[in-house]
């Protein structure tokens, strides 16, 4: 047998031994070592240790109790590679620190003087077939950058993990392209493997510092309006997380402010940031990410020796992935020189490796060297590694054709993904035909300067952030930035004006999927348009055209911000455009209407819209504004005042747009219901329902904000319940909510819940159903910034508790009603006061109950909300009855019954007759209750009917019973 055969035999034996070691699993102290899964589990989950350290530990544990020489450890951890002893000592020291930190007081690795090391802790071995095969599932966000094969960063990842275990805020700092995002994402995956929730926020596409809190809140699924940072803090308190903020350098101050607030107010939250410079906070731990290790100048290395350096390993791996390249003996010094000249920066190395498919290695080395010589002319105050990356990109840029270079500069204006058509719109001109542009994009993709992928069934492109920044600098240096930026904004204007036209015909989900991806470019274009040197008129048109997208995505806060900025242009007198101003003012007024307080200024805002619309003969805006004014009047407790603008709405719709008539009719039915004209309201809404109104086309969501079908079923459920059809009312309410959910429109969902579904559920005594609706309401309000509903949600929550027969929520109910009054959200407040008064009377707080019901009666009179007057009078009678004033109670019950009979409100009549039965001294009370009970042929399991039946059967108490629906 030859010496070469002996070597092969030794290698085979070593491989067999290594395989046997890796198939087993080992337990020592609080640890479980799983070599096959590359996992070391401690008492609190996986421990992050470097790749070499893991190999060393595995070998020592497998030989536990025996001395292991340094040479054996070096051969195992660095096979076929010469490595100094110092490397081994560093990894042994790191292992000792990691193990002792997780198991204080225990000794695991002892030094054998002159020989090596010995693993001294007791070890139990599980055979290969019983070794664990799975790892804990990570709790990872779908947008976290993937693991594409991380090379040379195991120790850095482990170090970041250790810092995260000790510090609340860790910032990975390094040059562009050094791999900050890669290391941060890997550390986040390790944290997720230990059960921690990871939230990833890509700040690289956020151009405005004011949008930083919004971006963080959106990643959390929290509200972004009125204060995104408040919402973020609130969400994190209930959801302890690792917040990964990626790409912070251009937003450092805003990120620092947000991070400081989170660290101070959310003790369980941890922040991992990546930036080219520290954030500058006192509590910040900065981890500086160095380039990958590269060979020293003039190193005469064999291939295996060169591959021991992570920079060379990365170059060879990426070149192999592209072309099957293998490192030959003569190539090793050349590749080593390339990696050294590129300072071990991963992005630069990957760009160089991409060229290895078409260029000789010597040519690449010469080109890199020439590019680096230009650094002497660069800014001396820039970090060296940043200069090196710039030089690498300079070199890569110098290899491009004129067409490719022009395209790369041009597409740098895009903040996110772009299509070939987008690139043509921004770049193509008389000198560059569309066909040349398509070929140029293909070339740039092949050279790894443009990343391409299929998204939503279409090919999309993007630039890596560092490449985009570099290309932007080239664009500015070429004097093309103003023209390309304008083209970008003009192109976005065309896109969104087309989107606005399509809003009429495409399904909401399909439409939103097509245009939501443009949101970052939209923001960038708007920033440019309203900046000095921009084009304010273009910005006004773009803001106007983008309103449907903000409405479709329920981005109420962001819409308000952009629209308010646009309106300042009109107020400054710089531009005049009546139709656009009218549209913007309508959007602004609607934004005010969805705020937490219905301020009196809203009425003036809508009236100004109406005036502008009429002045510009814009029937569409006039209809929107009249609709918004009616909505405001009804919800601010002035339903009787709504009939005049409703008449105007009907007149304009009949003359200009008959398709809008059902929306006005639905609002009129609601106003009639509120003012007690129950029969007319029901006839009107039944006519609309029987007409089988088609679901509002998507434009109607932006026009009248609620889906028409949703709104009709919502109002219909109210009239059905009051008329004495509880089951039909429940079905109508359910249909309203289900329809709103099916179109995934947050404003319609929340309106269906607060306007009818919750009311009908609580009136029926279906408290469990109400609880489910409340959970949906809170989720919808938080996700869609619909803050107008928040005080009402609190009121409905407290009411649900009282319906269970508990008095625990009386304080909350009182406080929430007061909050509704402060917010001027007065619709149904007299009714909510009657709920509070009845709960107070049940608890025995009769003085406050009397004061509360008196305020309810006054509210009915002032607001002319006649629909609930019979119920308010009934509760007033109950308060008198509990106070011992039986005659007063009887008189109030009689008034309540007369009102209910005149209205045709059979559900109120049943409740009043039940109260008369409770009073017990009136003749014929039982007969009257029986008469009203027999009018119902459905809903027999609802609370009121169950209670009436029990009283009639003589099995129920005389008063106070509150049965929930069975």
JSON list of N, CA and C in Angstrom, two decimals, residues 84-144:
[
{"chain": "A", "resi": 84, "resn": "UNK", "atom": "N", "xyz": [-2.18, 28.01, 14.01]},
{"chain": "A", "resi": 84, "resn": "UNK", "atom": "CA", "xyz": [-1.36, 28.23, 15.20]},
{"chain": "A", "resi": 84, "resn": "UNK", "atom": "C", "xyz": [-2.11, 27.77, 16.46]},
{"chain": "A", "resi": 85, "resn": "UNK", "atom": "N", "xyz": [-1.33, 27.40, 17.51]},
{"chain": "A", "resi": 85, "resn": "UNK", "atom": "CA", "xyz": [-1.93, 26.97, 18.77]},
{"chain": "A", "resi": 85, "resn": "UNK", "atom": "C", "xyz": [-2.79, 28.06, 19.39]},
{"chain": "A", "resi": 86, "resn": "UNK", "atom": "N", "xyz": [-2.45, 29.33, 19.11]},
{"chain": "A", "resi": 86, "resn": "UNK", "atom": "CA", "xyz": [-3.20, 30.44, 19.70]},
{"chain": "A", "resi": 86, "resn": "UNK", "atom": "C", "xyz": [-4.69, 30.35, 19.35]},
{"chain": "A", "resi": 87, "resn": "UNK", "atom": "N", "xyz": [-4.99, 29.91, 18.13]},
{"chain": "A", "resi": 87, "resn": "UNK", "atom": "CA", "xyz": [-6.39, 29.79, 17.73]},
{"chain": "A", "resi": 87, "resn": "UNK", "atom": "C", "xyz": [-7.13, 28.82, 18.64]},
{"chain": "A", "resi": 88, "resn": "UNK", "atom": "N", "xyz": [-6.47, 27.71, 18.97]},
{"chain": "A", "resi": 88, "resn": "UNK", "atom": "CA", "xyz": [-7.10, 26.71, 19.83]},
{"chain": "A", "resi": 88, "resn": "UNK", "atom": "C", "xyz": [-7.33, 27.28, 21.23]},
{"chain": "A", "resi": 89, "resn": "UNK", "atom": "N", "xyz": [-6.33, 27.99, 21.76]},
{"chain": "A", "resi": 89, "resn": "UNK", "atom": "CA", "xyz": [-6.48, 28.55, 23.11]},
{"chain": "A", "resi": 89, "resn": "UNK", "atom": "C", "xyz": [-7.62, 29.56, 23.18]},
{"chain": "A", "resi": 90, "resn": "UNK", "atom": "N", "xyz": [-7.77, 30.37, 22.14]},
{"chain": "A", "resi": 90, "resn": "UNK", "atom": "CA", "xyz": [-8.87, 31.35, 22.11]},
{"chain": "A", "resi": 90, "resn": "UNK", "atom": "C", "xyz": [-10.23, 30.66, 22.16]},
{"chain": "A", "resi": 91, "resn": "UNK", "atom": "N", "xyz": [-10.37, 29.58, 21.39]},
{"chain": "A", "resi": 91, "resn": "UNK", "atom": "CA", "xyz": [-11.66, 28.89, 21.35]},
{"chain": "A", "resi": 91, "resn": "UNK", "atom": "C", "xyz": [-11.93, 28.13, 22.65]},
{"chain": "A", "resi": 92, "resn": "UNK", "atom": "N", "xyz": [-10.89, 27.57, 23.26]},
{"chain": "A", "resi": 92, "resn": "UNK", "atom": "CA", "xyz": [-11.08, 26.89, 24.54]},
{"chain": "A", "resi": 92, "resn": "UNK", "atom": "C", "xyz": [-11.52, 27.90, 25.60]},
{"chain": "A", "resi": 93, "resn": "UNK", "atom": "N", "xyz": [-10.90, 29.09, 25.62]},
{"chain": "A", "resi": 93, "resn": "UNK", "atom": "CA", "xyz": [-11.28, 30.12, 26.59]},
{"chain": "A", "resi": 93, "resn": "UNK", "atom": "C", "xyz": [-12.73, 30.55, 26.38]},
{"chain": "A", "resi": 94, "resn": "UNK", "atom": "N", "xyz": [-13.13, 30.70, 25.12]},
{"chain": "A", "resi": 94, "resn": "UNK", "atom": "CA", "xyz": [-14.52, 31.08, 24.83]},
{"chain": "A", "resi": 94, "resn": "UNK", "atom": "C", "xyz": [-15.49, 30.00, 25.30]},
{"chain": "A", "resi": 95, "resn": "UNK", "atom": "N", "xyz": [-15.13, 28.74, 25.10]},
{"chain": "A", "resi": 95, "resn": "UNK", "atom": "CA", "xyz": [-15.98, 27.64, 25.55]},
{"chain": "A", "resi": 95, "resn": "UNK", "atom": "C", "xyz": [-16.14, 27.66, 27.07]},
{"chain": "A", "resi": 96, "resn": "UNK", "atom": "N", "xyz": [-15.03, 27.85, 27.78]},
{"chain": "A", "resi": 96, "resn": "UNK", "atom": "CA", "xyz": [-15.10, 27.88, 29.25]},
{"chain": "A", "resi": 96, "resn": "UNK", "atom": "C", "xyz": [-16.02, 29.00, 29.74]},
{"chain": "A", "resi": 97, "resn": "UNK", "atom": "N", "xyz": [-15.89, 30.17, 29.11]},
{"chain": "A", "resi": 97, "resn": "UNK", "atom": "CA", "xyz": [-16.75, 31.30, 29.52]},
{"chain": "A", "resi": 97, "resn": "UNK", "atom": "C", "xyz": [-18.22, 30.99, 29.28]},
{"chain": "A", "resi": 98, "resn": "UNK", "atom": "N", "xyz": [-18.54, 30.43, 28.10]},
{"chain": "A", "resi": 98, "resn": "UNK", "atom": "CA", "xyz": [-19.93, 30.16, 27.75]},
{"chain": "A", "resi": 98, "resn": "UNK", "atom": "C", "xyz": [-20.53, 29.11, 28.69]},
{"chain": "A", "resi": 99, "resn": "UNK", "atom": "N", "xyz": [-19.77, 28.05, 28.97]},
{"chain": "A", "resi": 99, "resn": "UNK", "atom": "CA", "xyz": [-20.29, 26.98, 29.82]},
{"chain": "A", "resi": 99, "resn": "UNK", "atom": "C", "xyz": [-20.44, 27.44, 31.27]},
{"chain": "A", "resi": 100, "resn": "UNK", "atom": "N", "xyz": [-19.45, 28.17, 31.78]},
{"chain": "A", "resi": 100, "resn": "UNK", "atom": "CA", "xyz": [-19.53, 28.61, 33.17]},
{"chain": "A", "resi": 100, "resn": "UNK", "atom": "C", "xyz": [-20.61, 29.66, 33.37]},
{"chain": "A", "resi": 101, "resn": "UNK", "atom": "N", "xyz": [-20.87, 30.47, 32.34]},
{"chain": "A", "resi": 101, "resn": "UNK", "atom": "CA", "xyz": [-21.95, 31.46, 32.46]},
{"chain": "A", "resi": 101, "resn": "UNK", "atom": "C", "xyz": [-23.30, 30.78, 32.61]},
{"chain": "A", "resi": 102, "resn": "UNK", "atom": "N", "xyz": [-23.49, 29.66, 31.93]},
{"chain": "A", "resi": 102, "resn": "UNK", "atom": "CA", "xyz": [-24.77, 28.94, 32.00]},
{"chain": "A", "resi": 102, "resn": "UNK", "atom": "C", "xyz": [-24.84, 27.98, 33.17]},
{"chain": "A", "resi": 103, "resn": "UNK", "atom": "N", "xyz": [-23.68, 27.59, 33.72]},
{"chain": "A", "resi": 103, "resn": "UNK", "atom": "CA", "xyz": [-23.64, 26.65, 34.85]},
{"chain": "A", "resi": 103, "resn": "UNK", "atom": "C", "xyz": [-22.58, 27.11, 35.84]},
{"chain": "A", "resi": 104, "resn": "UNK", "atom": "N", "xyz": [-22.84, 28.18, 36.60]},
{"chain": "A", "resi": 104, "resn": "UNK", "atom": "CA", "xyz": [-21.84, 28.73, 37.53]},
{"chain": "A", "resi": 104, "resn": "UNK", "atom": "C", "xyz": [-21.39, 27.68, 38.55]},
{"chain": "A", "resi": 105, "resn": "UNK", "atom": "N", "xyz": [-20.10, 27.71, 38.84]},
{"chain": "A", "resi": 105, "resn": "UNK", "atom": "CA", "xyz": [-19.56, 26.82, 39.86]},
{"chain": "A", "resi": 105, "resn": "UNK", "atom": "C", "xyz": [-19.14, 25.46, 39.34]},
{"chain": "A", "resi": 106, "resn": "UNK", "atom": "N", "xyz": [-19.45, 25.13, 38.11]},
{"chain": "A", "resi": 106, "resn": "UNK", "atom": "CA", "xyz": [-19.08, 23.84, 37.55]},
{"chain": "A", "resi": 106, "resn": "UNK", "atom": "C", "xyz": [-17.85, 23.98, 36.66]},
{"chain": "A", "resi": 107, "resn": "UNK", "atom": "N", "xyz": [-17.02, 22.94, 36.66]},
{"chain": "A", "resi": 107, "resn": "UNK", "atom": "CA", "xyz": [-15.84, 22.92, 35.79]},
{"chain": "A", "resi": 107, "resn": "UNK", "atom": "C", "xyz": [-16.05, 21.83, 34.74]},
{"chain": "A", "resi": 108, "resn": "UNK", "atom": "N", "xyz": [-15.73, 22.19, 33.50]},
{"chain": "A", "resi": 108, "resn": "UNK", "atom": "CA", "xyz": [-15.98, 21.26, 32.41]},
{"chain": "A", "resi": 108, "resn": "UNK", "atom": "C", "xyz": [-14.69, 20.89, 31.67]},
{"chain": "A", "resi": 109, "resn": "UNK", "atom": "N", "xyz": [-13.81, 21.86, 31.43]},
{"chain": "A", "resi": 109, "resn": "UNK", "atom": "CA", "xyz": [-12.60, 21.61, 30.64]},
{"chain": "A", "resi": 109, "resn": "UNK", "atom": "C", "xyz": [-11.38, 21.93, 31.49]},
{"chain": "A", "resi": 110, "resn": "UNK", "atom": "N", "xyz": [-10.51, 20.95, 31.67]},
{"chain": "A", "resi": 110, "resn": "UNK", "atom": "CA", "xyz": [-9.27, 21.13, 32.43]},
{"chain": "A", "resi": 110, "resn": "UNK", "atom": "C", "xyz": [-8.09, 21.08, 31.48]},
{"chain": "A", "resi": 111, "resn": "UNK", "atom": "N", "xyz": [-7.02, 21.82, 31.82]},
{"chain": "A", "resi": 111, "resn": "UNK", "atom": "CA", "xyz": [-5.81, 21.84, 31.01]},
{"chain": "A", "resi": 111, "resn": "UNK", "atom": "C", "xyz": [-4.83, 20.78, 31.52]},
{"chain": "A", "resi": 112, "resn": "UNK", "atom": "N", "xyz": [-4.32, 19.97, 30.60]},
{"chain": "A", "resi": 112, "resn": "UNK", "atom": "CA", "xyz": [-3.30, 18.98, 30.90]},
{"chain": "A", "resi": 112, "resn": "UNK", "atom": "C", "xyz": [-1.96, 19.58, 30.50]},
{"chain": "A", "resi": 113, "resn": "UNK", "atom": "N", "xyz": [-1.15, 20.02, 31.48]},
{"chain": "A", "resi": 113, "resn": "UNK", "atom": "CA", "xyz": [0.08, 20.73, 31.19]},
{"chain": "A", "resi": 113, "resn": "UNK", "atom": "C", "xyz": [0.97, 19.90, 30.27]},
{"chain": "A", "resi": 114, "resn": "UNK", "atom": "N", "xyz": [1.36, 20.53, 29.16]},
{"chain": "A", "resi": 114, "resn": "UNK", "atom": "CA", "xyz": [2.26, 19.88, 28.23]},
{"chain": "A", "resi": 114, "resn": "UNK", "atom": "C", "xyz": [1.60, 18.85, 27.34]},
{"chain": "A", "resi": 115, "resn": "UNK", "atom": "N", "xyz": [0.33, 18.56, 27.57]},
{"chain": "A", "resi": 115, "resn": "UNK", "atom": "CA", "xyz": [-0.33, 17.50, 26.79]},
{"chain": "A", "resi": 115, "resn": "UNK", "atom": "C", "xyz": [-1.51, 18.04, 25.97]},
{"chain": "A", "resi": 116, "resn": "UNK", "atom": "N", "xyz": [-2.45, 18.73, 26.62]},
{"chain": "A", "resi": 116, "resn": "UNK", "atom": "CA", "xyz": [-3.64, 19.20, 25.92]},
{"chain": "A", "resi": 116, "resn": "UNK", "atom": "C", "xyz": [-4.74, 19.53, 26.89]},
{"chain": "A", "resi": 117, "resn": "UNK", "atom": "N", "xyz": [-5.95, 18.92, 26.66]},
{"chain": "A", "resi": 117, "resn": "UNK", "atom": "CA", "xyz": [-7.11, 19.26, 27.48]},
{"chain": "A", "resi": 117, "resn": "UNK", "atom": "C", "xyz": [-7.89, 18.00, 27.81]},
{"chain": "A", "resi": 118, "resn": "UNK", "atom": "N", "xyz": [-8.68, 18.09, 28.89]},
{"chain": "A", "resi": 118, "resn": "UNK", "atom": "CA", "xyz": [-9.49, 16.95, 29.32]},
{"chain": "A", "resi": 118, "resn": "UNK", "atom": "C", "xyz": [-10.88, 17.47, 29.70]},
{"chain": "A", "resi": 119, "resn": "UNK", "atom": "N", "xyz": [-11.95, 16.80, 29.20]},
{"chain": "A", "resi": 119, "resn": "UNK", "atom": "CA", "xyz": [-13.32, 17.13, 29.62]},
{"chain": "A", "resi": 119, "resn": "UNK", "atom": "C", "xyz": [-13.60, 16.36, 30.90]},
{"chain": "A", "resi": 120, "resn": "UNK", "atom": "N", "xyz": [-13.78, 17.07, 32.03]},
{"chain": "A", "resi": 120, "resn": "UNK", "atom": "CA", "xyz": [-13.80, 16.44, 33.35]},
{"chain": "A", "resi": 120, "resn": "UNK", "atom": "C", "xyz": [-15.21, 16.27, 33.92]},
{"chain": "A", "resi": 121, "resn": "UNK", "atom": "N", "xyz": [-16.25, 16.86, 33.32]},
{"chain": "A", "resi": 121, "resn": "UNK", "atom": "CA", "xyz": [-17.61, 16.70, 33.85]},
{"chain": "A", "resi": 121, "resn": "UNK", "atom": "C", "xyz": [-18.17, 15.34, 33.44]},
{"chain": "A", "resi": 122, "resn": "UNK", "atom": "N", "xyz": [-19.00, 14.70, 34.30]},
{"chain": "A", "resi": 122, "resn": "UNK", "atom": "CA", "xyz": [-19.63, 13.43, 33.93]},
{"chain": "A", "resi": 122, "resn": "UNK", "atom": "C", "xyz": [-20.50, 13.60, 32.68]},
{"chain": "A", "resi": 123, "resn": "UNK", "atom": "N", "xyz": [-20.42, 12.64, 31.77]},
{"chain": "A", "resi": 123, "resn": "UNK", "atom": "CA", "xyz": [-21.15, 12.69, 30.50]},
{"chain": "A", "resi": 123, "resn": "UNK", "atom": "C", "xyz": [-21.93, 11.40, 30.33]},
{"chain": "A", "resi": 124, "resn": "UNK", "atom": "N", "xyz": [-23.20, 11.50, 29.97]},
{"chain": "A", "resi": 124, "resn": "UNK", "atom": "CA", "xyz": [-23.99, 10.34, 29.56]},
{"chain": "A", "resi": 124, "resn": "UNK", "atom": "C", "xyz": [-24.25, 10.43, 28.07]},
{"chain": "A", "resi": 125, "resn": "UNK", "atom": "N", "xyz": [-24.19, 9.27, 27.40]},
{"chain": "A", "resi": 125, "resn": "UNK", "atom": "CA", "xyz": [-24.29, 9.24, 25.95]},
{"chain": "A", "resi": 125, "resn": "UNK", "atom": "C", "xyz": [-25.55, 8.53, 25.52]},
{"chain": "A", "resi": 126, "resn": "UNK", "atom": "N", "xyz": [-26.33, 9.19, 24.65]},
{"chain": "A", "resi": 126, "resn": "UNK", "atom": "CA", "xyz": [-27.50, 8.53, 24.05]},
{"chain": "A", "resi": 126, "resn": "UNK", "atom": "C", "xyz": [-27.07, 7.95, 22.72]},
{"chain": "A", "resi": 127, "resn": "UNK", "atom": "N", "xyz": [-27.48, 6.72, 22.40]},
{"chain": "A", "resi": 127, "resn": "UNK", "atom": "CA", "xyz": [-27.09, 6.12, 21.13]},
{"chain": "A", "resi": 127, "resn": "UNK", "atom": "C", "xyz": [-27.66, 6.90, 19.96]},
{"chain": "A", "resi": 128, "resn": "UNK", "atom": "N", "xyz": [-27.13, 6.71, 18.76]},
{"chain": "A", "resi": 128, "resn": "UNK", "atom": "CA", "xyz": [-27.55, 7.48, 17.60]},
{"chain": "A", "resi": 128, "resn": "UNK", "atom": "C", "xyz": [-29.04, 7.47, 17.36]},
{"chain": "A", "resi": 129, "resn": "UNK", "atom": "N", "xyz": [-29.70, 6.29, 17.54]},
{"chain": "A", "resi": 129, "resn": "UNK", "atom": "CA", "xyz": [-31.11, 6.21, 17.19]},
{"chain": "A", "resi": 129, "resn": "UNK", "atom": "C", "xyz": [-32.00, 7.01, 18.13]},
{"chain": "A", "resi": 130, "resn": "UNK", "atom": "N", "xyz": [-31.49, 7.37, 19.35]},
{"chain": "A", "resi": 130, "resn": "UNK", "atom": "CA", "xyz": [-32.32, 8.12, 20.28]},
{"chain": "A", "resi": 130, "resn": "UNK", "atom": "C", "xyz": [-31.98, 9.59, 20.31]},
{"chain": "A", "resi": 131, "resn": "UNK", "atom": "N", "xyz": [-31.01, 9.97, 19.48]},
{"chain": "A", "resi": 131, "resn": "UNK", "atom": "CA", "xyz": [-30.62, 11.38, 19.49]},
{"chain": "A", "resi": 131, "resn": "UNK", "atom": "C", "xyz": [-31.78, 12.23, 19.01]},
{"chain": "A", "resi": 132, "resn": "UNK", "atom": "N", "xyz": [-31.87, 13.45, 19.58]},
{"chain": "A", "resi": 132, "resn": "UNK", "atom": "CA", "xyz": [-32.97, 14.36, 19.20]},
{"chain": "A", "resi": 132, "resn": "UNK", "atom": "C", "xyz": [-32.81, 14.74, 17.74]},
{"chain": "A", "resi": 133, "resn": "UNK", "atom": "N", "xyz": [-33.90, 14.90, 17.08]},
{"chain": "A", "resi": 133, "resn": "UNK", "atom": "CA", "xyz": [-33.86, 15.21, 15.65]},
{"chain": "A", "resi": 133, "resn": "UNK", "atom": "C", "xyz": [-34.53, 16.52, 15.30]},
{"chain": "A", "resi": 134, "resn": "UNK", "atom": "N", "xyz": [-35.08, 17.15, 16.25]},
{"chain": "A", "resi": 134, "resn": "UNK", "atom": "CA", "xyz": [-35.77, 18.41, 15.95]},
{"chain": "A", "resi": 134, "resn": "UNK", "atom": "C", "xyz": [-35.29, 19.50, 16.88]},
{"chain": "A", "resi": 135, "resn": "UNK", "atom": "N", "xyz": [-35.47, 20.72, 16.46]},
{"chain": "A", "resi": 135, "resn": "UNK", "atom": "CA", "xyz": [-35.14, 21.89, 17.27]},
{"chain": "A", "resi": 135, "resn": "UNK", "atom": "C", "xyz": [-36.41, 22.67, 17.51]},
{"chain": "A", "resi": 136, "resn": "UNK", "atom": "N", "xyz": [-36.42, 23.49, 18.56]},
{"chain": "A", "resi": 136, "resn": "UNK", "atom": "CA", "xyz": [-37.63, 24.27, 18.82]},
{"chain": "A", "resi": 136, "resn": "UNK", "atom": "C", "xyz": [-37.98, 25.14, 17.64]},
{"chain": "A", "resi": 137, "resn": "UNK", "atom": "N", "xyz": [-39.22, 25.20, 17.25]},
{"chain": "A", "resi": 137, "resn": "UNK", "atom": "CA", "xyz": [-39.61, 26.02, 16.09]},
{"chain": "A", "resi": 137, "resn": "UNK", "atom": "C", "xyz": [-39.37, 27.50, 16.38]},
{"chain": "A", "resi": 138, "resn": "UNK", "atom": "N", "xyz": [-38.68, 28.22, 15.52]},
{"chain": "A", "resi": 138, "resn": "UNK", "atom": "CA", "xyz": [-38.42, 29.64, 15.77]},
{"chain": "A", "resi": 138, "resn": "UNK", "atom": "C", "xyz": [-39.67, 30.48, 15.55]},
{"chain": "A", "resi": 139, "resn": "UNK", "atom": "N", "xyz": [-39.77, 31.52, 16.35]},
{"chain": "A", "resi": 139, "resn": "UNK", "atom": "CA", "xyz": [-40.88, 32.46, 16.23]},
{"chain": "A", "resi": 139, "resn": "UNK", "atom": "C", "xyz": [-40.38, 33.63, 15.41]},
{"chain": "A", "resi": 140, "resn": "UNK", "atom": "N", "xyz": [-40.40, 33.46, 14.09]},
{"chain": "A", "resi": 140, "resn": "UNK", "atom": "CA", "xyz": [-39.75, 34.41, 13.20]},
{"chain": "A", "resi": 140, "resn": "UNK", "atom": "C", "xyz": [-40.77, 35.13, 12.32]},
{"chain": "A", "resi": 141, "resn": "UNK", "atom": "N", "xyz": [-40.50, 36.41, 12.01]},
{"chain": "A", "resi": 141, "resn": "UNK", "atom": "CA", "xyz": [-41.37, 37.12, 11.07]},
{"chain": "A", "resi": 141, "resn": "UNK", "atom": "C", "xyz": [-41.08, 36.67, 9.65]},
{"chain": "A", "resi": 142, "resn": "UNK", "atom": "N", "xyz": [-42.09, 36.70, 8.76]},
{"chain": "A", "resi": 142, "resn": "UNK", "atom": "CA", "xyz": [-41.87, 36.22, 7.40]},
{"chain": "A", "resi": 142, "resn": "UNK", "atom": "C", "xyz": [-40.91, 37.08, 6.59]},
{"chain": "A", "resi": 143, "resn": "UNK", "atom": "N", "xyz": [-40.72, 38.36, 6.98]},
{"chain": "A", "resi": 143, "resn": "UNK", "atom": "CA", "xyz": [-39.88, 39.25, 6.19]},
{"chain": "A", "resi": 143, "resn": "UNK", "atom": "C", "xyz": [-38.43, 39.27, 6.66]},
{"chain": "A", "resi": 144, "resn": "UNK", "atom": "N", "xyz": [-38.06, 38.42, 7.65]},
{"chain": "A", "resi": 144, "resn": "UNK", "atom": "CA", "xyz": [-36.67, 38.38, 8.09]},
{"chain": "A", "resi": 144, "resn": "UNK", "atom": "C", "xyz": [-35.81, 37.84, 6.97]}
]
